[in-house]
Short mmCIF file of C-alpha atoms in Angstrom, two decimals:
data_model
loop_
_atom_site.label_atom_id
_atom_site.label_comp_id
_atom_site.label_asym_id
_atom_site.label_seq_id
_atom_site.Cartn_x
_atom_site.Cartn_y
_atom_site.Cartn_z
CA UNK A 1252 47.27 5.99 15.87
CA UNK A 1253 46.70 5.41 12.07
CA UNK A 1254 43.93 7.72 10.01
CA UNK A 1255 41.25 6.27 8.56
CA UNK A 1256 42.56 7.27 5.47
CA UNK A 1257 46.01 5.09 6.23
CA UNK A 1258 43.52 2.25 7.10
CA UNK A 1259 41.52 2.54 3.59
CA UNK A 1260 44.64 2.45 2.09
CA UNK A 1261 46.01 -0.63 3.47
CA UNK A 1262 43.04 -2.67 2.20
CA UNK A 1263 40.91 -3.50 -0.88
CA UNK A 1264 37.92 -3.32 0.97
CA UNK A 1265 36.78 -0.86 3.80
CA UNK A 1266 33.71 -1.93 6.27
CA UNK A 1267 32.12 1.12 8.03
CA UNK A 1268 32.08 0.74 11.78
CA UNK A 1269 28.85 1.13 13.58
CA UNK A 1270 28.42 4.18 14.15
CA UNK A 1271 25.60 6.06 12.08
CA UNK A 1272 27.04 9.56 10.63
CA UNK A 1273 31.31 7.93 8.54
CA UNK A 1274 33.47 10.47 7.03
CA UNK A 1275 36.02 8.93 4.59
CA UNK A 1276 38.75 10.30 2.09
CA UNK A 1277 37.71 9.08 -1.51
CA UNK A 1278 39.97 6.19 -3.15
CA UNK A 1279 39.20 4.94 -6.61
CA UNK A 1280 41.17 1.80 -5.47
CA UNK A 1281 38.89 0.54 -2.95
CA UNK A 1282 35.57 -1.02 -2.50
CA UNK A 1283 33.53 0.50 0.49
CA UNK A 1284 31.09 -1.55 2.17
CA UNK A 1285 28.04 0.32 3.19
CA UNK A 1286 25.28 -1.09 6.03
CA UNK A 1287 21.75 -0.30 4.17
CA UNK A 1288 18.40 -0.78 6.67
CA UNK A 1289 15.29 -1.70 5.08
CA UNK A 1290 13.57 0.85 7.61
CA UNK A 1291 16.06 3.51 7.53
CA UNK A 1292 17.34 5.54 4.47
CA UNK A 1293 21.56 6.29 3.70
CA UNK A 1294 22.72 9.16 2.00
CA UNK A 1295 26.10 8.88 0.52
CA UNK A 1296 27.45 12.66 -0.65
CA UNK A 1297 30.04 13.60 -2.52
CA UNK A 1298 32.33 16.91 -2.57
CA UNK A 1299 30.60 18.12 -5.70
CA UNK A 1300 27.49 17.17 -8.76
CA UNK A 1301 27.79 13.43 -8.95
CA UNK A 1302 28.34 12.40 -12.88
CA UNK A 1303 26.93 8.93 -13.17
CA UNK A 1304 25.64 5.98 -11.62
CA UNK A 1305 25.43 2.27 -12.64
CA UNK A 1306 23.76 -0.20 -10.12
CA UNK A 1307 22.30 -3.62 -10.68
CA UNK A 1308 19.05 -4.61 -8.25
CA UNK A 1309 18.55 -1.45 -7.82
CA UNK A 1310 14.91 0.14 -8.41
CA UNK A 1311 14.71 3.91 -8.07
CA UNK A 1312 10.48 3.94 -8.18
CA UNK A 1313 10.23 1.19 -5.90
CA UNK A 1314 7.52 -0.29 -7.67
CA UNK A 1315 10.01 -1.92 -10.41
CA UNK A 1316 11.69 -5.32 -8.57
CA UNK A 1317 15.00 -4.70 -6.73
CA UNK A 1318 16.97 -5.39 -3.82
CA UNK A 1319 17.39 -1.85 -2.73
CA UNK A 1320 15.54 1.61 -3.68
CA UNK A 1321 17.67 4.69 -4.75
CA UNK A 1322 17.11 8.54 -4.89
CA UNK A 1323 19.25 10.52 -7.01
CA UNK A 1324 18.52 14.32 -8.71
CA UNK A 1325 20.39 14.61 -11.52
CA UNK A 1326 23.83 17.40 -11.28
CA UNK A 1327 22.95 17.14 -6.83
CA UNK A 1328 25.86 15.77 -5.15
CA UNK A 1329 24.62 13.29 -3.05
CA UNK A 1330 22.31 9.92 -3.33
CA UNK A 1331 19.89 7.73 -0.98
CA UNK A 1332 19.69 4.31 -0.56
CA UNK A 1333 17.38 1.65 1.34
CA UNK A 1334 16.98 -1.80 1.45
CA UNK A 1335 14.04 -3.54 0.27
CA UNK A 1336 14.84 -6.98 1.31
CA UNK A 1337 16.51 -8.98 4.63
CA UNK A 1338 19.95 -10.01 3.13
CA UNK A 1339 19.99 -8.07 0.34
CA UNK A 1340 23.47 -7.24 -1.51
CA UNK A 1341 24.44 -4.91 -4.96
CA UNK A 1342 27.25 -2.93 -5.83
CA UNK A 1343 27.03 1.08 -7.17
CA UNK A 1344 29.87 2.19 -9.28
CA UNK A 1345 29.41 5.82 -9.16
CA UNK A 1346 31.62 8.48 -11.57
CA UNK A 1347 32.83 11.70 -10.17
CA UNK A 1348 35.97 13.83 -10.79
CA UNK A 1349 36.34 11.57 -13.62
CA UNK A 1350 37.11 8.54 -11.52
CA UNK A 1351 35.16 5.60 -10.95
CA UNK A 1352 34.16 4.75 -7.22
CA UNK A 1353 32.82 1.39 -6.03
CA UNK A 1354 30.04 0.66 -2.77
CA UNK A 1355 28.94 -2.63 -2.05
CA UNK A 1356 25.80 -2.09 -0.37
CA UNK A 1357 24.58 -4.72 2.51
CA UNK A 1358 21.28 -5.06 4.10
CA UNK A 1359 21.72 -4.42 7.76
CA UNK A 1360 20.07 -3.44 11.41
CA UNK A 1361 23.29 -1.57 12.45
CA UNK A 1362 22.89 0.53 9.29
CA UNK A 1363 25.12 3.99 8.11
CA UNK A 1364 22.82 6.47 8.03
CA UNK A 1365 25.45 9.48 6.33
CA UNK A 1366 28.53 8.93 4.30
CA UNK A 1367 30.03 11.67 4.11
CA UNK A 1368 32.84 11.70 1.24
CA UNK A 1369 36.29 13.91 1.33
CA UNK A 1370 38.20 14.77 -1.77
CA UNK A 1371 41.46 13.62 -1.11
CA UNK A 1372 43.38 16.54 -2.41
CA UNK A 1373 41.60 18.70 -0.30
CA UNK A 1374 42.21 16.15 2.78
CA UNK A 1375 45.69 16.25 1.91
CA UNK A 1376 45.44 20.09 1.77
CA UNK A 1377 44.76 19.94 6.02
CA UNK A 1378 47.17 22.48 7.93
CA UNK A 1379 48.75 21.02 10.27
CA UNK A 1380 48.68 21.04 14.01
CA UNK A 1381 50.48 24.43 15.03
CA UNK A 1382 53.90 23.39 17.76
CA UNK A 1383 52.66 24.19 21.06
CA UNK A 1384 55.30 24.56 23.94
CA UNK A 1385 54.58 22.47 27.21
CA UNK A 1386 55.02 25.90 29.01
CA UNK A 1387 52.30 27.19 26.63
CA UNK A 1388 49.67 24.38 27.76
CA UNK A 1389 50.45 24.44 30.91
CA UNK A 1390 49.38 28.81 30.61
CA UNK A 1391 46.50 27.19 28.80
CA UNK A 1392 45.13 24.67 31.74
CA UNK A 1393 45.61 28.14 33.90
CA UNK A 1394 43.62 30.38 31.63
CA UNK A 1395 40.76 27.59 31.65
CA UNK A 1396 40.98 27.52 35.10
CA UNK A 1397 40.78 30.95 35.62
CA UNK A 1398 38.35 31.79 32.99
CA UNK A 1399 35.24 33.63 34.74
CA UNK A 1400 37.56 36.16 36.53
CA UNK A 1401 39.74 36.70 32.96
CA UNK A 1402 37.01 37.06 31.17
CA UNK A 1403 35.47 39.84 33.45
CA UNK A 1404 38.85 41.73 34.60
CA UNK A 1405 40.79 41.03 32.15
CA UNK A 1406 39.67 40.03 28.84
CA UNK A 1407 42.38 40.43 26.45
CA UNK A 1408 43.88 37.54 28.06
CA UNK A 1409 41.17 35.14 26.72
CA UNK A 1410 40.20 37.19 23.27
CA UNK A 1411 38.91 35.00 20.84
CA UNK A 1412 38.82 31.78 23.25
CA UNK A 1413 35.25 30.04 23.99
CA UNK A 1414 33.92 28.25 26.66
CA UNK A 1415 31.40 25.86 27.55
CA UNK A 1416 29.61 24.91 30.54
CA UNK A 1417 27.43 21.76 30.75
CA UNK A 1418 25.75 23.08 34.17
CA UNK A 1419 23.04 20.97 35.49
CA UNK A 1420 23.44 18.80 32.34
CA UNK A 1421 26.96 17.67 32.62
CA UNK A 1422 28.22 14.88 30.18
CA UNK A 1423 28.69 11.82 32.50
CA UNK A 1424 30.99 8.66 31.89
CA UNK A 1425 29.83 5.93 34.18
CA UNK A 1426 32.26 3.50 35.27
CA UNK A 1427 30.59 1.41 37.34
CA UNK A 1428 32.76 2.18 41.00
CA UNK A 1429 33.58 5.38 39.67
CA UNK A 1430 32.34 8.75 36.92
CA UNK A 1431 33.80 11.16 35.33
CA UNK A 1432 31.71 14.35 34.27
CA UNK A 1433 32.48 16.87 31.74
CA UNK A 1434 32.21 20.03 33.48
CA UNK A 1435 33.63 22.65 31.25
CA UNK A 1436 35.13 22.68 27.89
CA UNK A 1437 37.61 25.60 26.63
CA UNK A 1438 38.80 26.17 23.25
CA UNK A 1439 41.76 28.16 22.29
CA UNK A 1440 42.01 28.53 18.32
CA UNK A 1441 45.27 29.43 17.82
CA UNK A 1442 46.98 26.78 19.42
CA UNK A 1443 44.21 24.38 18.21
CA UNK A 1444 43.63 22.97 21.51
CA UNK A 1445 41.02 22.35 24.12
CA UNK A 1446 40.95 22.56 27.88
CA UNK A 1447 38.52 19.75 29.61
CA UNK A 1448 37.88 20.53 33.42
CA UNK A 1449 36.56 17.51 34.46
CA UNK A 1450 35.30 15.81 37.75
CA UNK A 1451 36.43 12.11 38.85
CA UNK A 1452 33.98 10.73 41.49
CA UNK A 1453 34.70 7.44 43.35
CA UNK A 1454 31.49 5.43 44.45
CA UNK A 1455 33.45 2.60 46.18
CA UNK A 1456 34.96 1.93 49.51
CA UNK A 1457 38.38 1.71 47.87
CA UNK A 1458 40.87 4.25 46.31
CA UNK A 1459 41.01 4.29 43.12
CA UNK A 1460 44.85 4.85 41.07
CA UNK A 1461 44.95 5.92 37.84
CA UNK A 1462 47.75 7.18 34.91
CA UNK A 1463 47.57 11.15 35.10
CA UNK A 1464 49.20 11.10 31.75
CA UNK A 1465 46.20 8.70 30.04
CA UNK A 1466 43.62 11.06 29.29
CA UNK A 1467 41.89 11.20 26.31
CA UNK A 1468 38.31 12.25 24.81
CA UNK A 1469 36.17 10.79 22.03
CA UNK A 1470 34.30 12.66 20.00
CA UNK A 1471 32.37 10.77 17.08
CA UNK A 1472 34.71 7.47 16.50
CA UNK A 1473 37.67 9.04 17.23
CA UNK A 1474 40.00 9.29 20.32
CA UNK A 1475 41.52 12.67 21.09
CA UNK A 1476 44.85 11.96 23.41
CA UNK A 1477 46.07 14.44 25.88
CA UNK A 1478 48.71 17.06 25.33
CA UNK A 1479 48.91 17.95 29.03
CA UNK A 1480 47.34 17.65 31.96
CA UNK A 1481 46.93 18.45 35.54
CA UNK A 1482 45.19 16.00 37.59
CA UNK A 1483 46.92 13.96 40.64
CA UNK A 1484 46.11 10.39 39.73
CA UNK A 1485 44.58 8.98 42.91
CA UNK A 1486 41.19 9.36 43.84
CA UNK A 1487 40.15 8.85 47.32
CA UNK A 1488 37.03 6.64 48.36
CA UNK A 1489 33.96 8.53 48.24
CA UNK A 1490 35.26 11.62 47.10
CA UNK A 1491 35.30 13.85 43.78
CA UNK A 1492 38.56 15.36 42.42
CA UNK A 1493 38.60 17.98 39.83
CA UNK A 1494 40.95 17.11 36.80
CA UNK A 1495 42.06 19.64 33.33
CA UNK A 1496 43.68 18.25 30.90
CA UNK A 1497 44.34 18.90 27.13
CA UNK A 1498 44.15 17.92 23.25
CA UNK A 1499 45.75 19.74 20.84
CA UNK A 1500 45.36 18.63 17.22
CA UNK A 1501 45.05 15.45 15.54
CA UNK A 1502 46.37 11.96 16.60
CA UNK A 1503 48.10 12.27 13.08
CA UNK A 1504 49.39 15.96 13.50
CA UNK A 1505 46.83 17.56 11.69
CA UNK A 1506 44.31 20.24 13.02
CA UNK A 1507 41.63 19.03 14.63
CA UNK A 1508 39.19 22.03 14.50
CA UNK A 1509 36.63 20.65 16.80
CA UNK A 1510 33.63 22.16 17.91
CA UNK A 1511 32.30 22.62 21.27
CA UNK A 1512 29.13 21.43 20.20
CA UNK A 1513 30.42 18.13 20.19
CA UNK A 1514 29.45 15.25 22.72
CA UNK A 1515 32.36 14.18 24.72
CA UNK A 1516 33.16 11.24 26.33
CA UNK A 1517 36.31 10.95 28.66
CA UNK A 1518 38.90 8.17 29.19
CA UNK A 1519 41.36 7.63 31.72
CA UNK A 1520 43.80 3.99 31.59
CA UNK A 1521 43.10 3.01 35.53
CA UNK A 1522 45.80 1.30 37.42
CA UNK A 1523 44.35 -0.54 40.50
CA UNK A 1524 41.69 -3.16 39.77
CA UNK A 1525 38.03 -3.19 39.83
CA UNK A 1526 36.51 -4.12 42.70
CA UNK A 1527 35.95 -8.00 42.47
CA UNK A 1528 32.31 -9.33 41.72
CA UNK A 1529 30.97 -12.47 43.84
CA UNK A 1530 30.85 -15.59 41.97
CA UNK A 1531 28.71 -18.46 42.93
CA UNK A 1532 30.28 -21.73 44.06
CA UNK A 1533 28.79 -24.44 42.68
CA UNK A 1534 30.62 -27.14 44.21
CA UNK A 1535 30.96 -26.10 47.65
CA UNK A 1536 29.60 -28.74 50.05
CA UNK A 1537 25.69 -28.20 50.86
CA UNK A 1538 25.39 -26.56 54.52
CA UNK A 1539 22.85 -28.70 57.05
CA UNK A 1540 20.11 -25.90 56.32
CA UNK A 1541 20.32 -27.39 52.69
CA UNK A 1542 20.26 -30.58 53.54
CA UNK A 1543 17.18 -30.20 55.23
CA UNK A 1544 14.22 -31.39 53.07
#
C-alpha cells in the first residue's frame, strides 16, 4: 500500500479525503485542496512560527468583504479558516522554512476540520519497523492471551507491555449477518506491534467462511494489515469465535507507534457470500386473489 506521502508526490494537486482531523508531509511542489465549512472553522498548523501569508478574498475581521475569514497571530504556527459564502474558492500561499506552500481552499459540508502538517525531513527521519520473527509473534498472540495470569505471577514476562480492555463498551463492527467486537487490545513496544483479541459472532442460519490470513484494523484513514494471526476461519451459525491477530508497523515499513487510545475498527476479506436479499418480481403473473377487484 502506497503512503500518503507517495500519493502527494505523484500528483500536482492533493484533495483531502473526508475525514475531519488529515496529516500530510509538506511539498512545496504541490497544491493542497482544503474543504472549508461556512459553519465550521479549519486550522491548518505547521511544524514551527509560520513566516508569511498572502491570500486574495480573504477578510481576517470579517466585517471587510471576502469569500472566507482567517485567524492568524503573528510568529504562532498555525492558522484558521472559514467560509463565508456557499461555493466559495481562494488560494493561500503561505512561507515557512523558506519555501513557499500553496492551499486552495473550497467551500464545503464535508469540511477538514485539522491539517496537520509534517516536515518532511523529519518524516523521512521515521525509524523503521524493527524485524520481528514469526516465532516471535506467534510468543506475542500467547502473551496477549495469557495476559491477566502473566501479569499477576509473572510479570517480567510482560514488563513494559499495555493492555486494554473495552469491557461492557466493546468496539463493535456490524456486518449485517455477522460482528466483530474489539475485546482487548495489547501493545508490545519493542517489537512495535499490537495484539487484537477479538470476537466474530454469526447472526445467520448459515456458516460463515472467511480468509484467516485477511485481518486488518483501521485506525483514522488508514488500514493496519496483519502480521500474524490465530483465528480458524469458519464461523459456525449462531455462534461467537474468539480470534487474535497482529500488526506490527507500518504498511510502508515504518513504525507505527500507535496508541491504544485509538478507535479501532476490524476487517476480515469473507469468502462465502452474503445471504441473498428478496427482490420483488414485477412481472410475475397476478395470482386470482389479485385479480379479484
Amino acid at each position: 500500500m502506497k503512503s500518503l506521502r507517495s500519493l502527494i508526490l505523484l500528483a500536482a494537486t492533493v484533495a483531502l479525503a473526508d475525514t475531519p482531523i488529515q496529516r500530510i508531509t509538506l511539498d512545496e511542489r504541490v497544491v493542497v485542496t482544503v474543504p472549508v465549512a461556512t459553519n465550521r472553522v479549519t486550522t491548518i498548523s505547521f511544524p514551527g512560527p509560520i513566516a508569511a501569508i498572502d491570500a486574495a478574498g480573504v477578510t481576517a475581521d470579517g466585517k471587510t468583504p471576502g469569500q472566507f475569514q482567517l485567524s492568524h497571530t503573528k510568529g504562532s504556527s498555525f492558522l484558521s479558516v472559514r467560509a463565508l459564502a456557499r461555493k466559495a474558492a481562494t488560494n493561500l500561499n503561505i512561507r515557512w522554512g523558506k519555501r513557499t506552500y500553496v492551499f486552495e481552499l473550497i467551500e464545503s459540508d464535508v469540511p477538514v476540520l485539522a491539517l496537520n502538517l509534517e516536515d518532511r525531513a523529519v518524516a523521512d527521519a521515521v525509524q523503521p519497523a524493527p524485524l520481528v520473527t514469526p516465532t516471535r509473534l506467534l510468543a506475542l498472540l500467547d502473551k496477549a492471551k495469557a495476559f491477566p495470569l502473566l501479569k499477576k505471577q509473572q510479570p517480567e514476562a510482560v514488563a513494559g507491555a499495555e493492555a486494554r480492555t473495552f469491557g461492557d463498551k466493546p468496539q463493535v463492527t456490524d456486518f449485517n449477518d455477522y460482528e466483530i467486537r474489539v475485546e482487548e487490545v495489547f501493545r508490545f513496544n519493542p517489537e512495535d506491534t499490537l495484539v487484537f483479541h477479538v470476537a466474530l459472532r454469526n447472526k445467520s442460519d448459515e456458516e460463515i467462511r472467511y480468509l484467516p490470513e485477511s485481518f486488518c484494523a483501521r485506525i483514522g484513514n488508514r488500514l493496519y494489515y496483519q502480521s500474524v494471526s490465530d483465528a480458524p476461519g469458519v464461523l459456525p451459525a449462531n455462534a461467537a469465535s474468539a480470534v487474535y491477530f497482529a500488526i506490527t508497523g507500518t504498511p510502508d515499513g515504518g513504525r507505527n507507534e500507535l496508541s491504544l487510545k485509538n478507535d479501532f475498527t476490524v476487517l476480515v476479506t469473507r469468502l462465502s457470500p452474503p445471504p441473498a436479499i428478496p427482490t420483488l418480481n414485477t412481472n410475475a403473473p397476478p395470482t386470482e386473489d389479485e385479480d379479484k377487484p
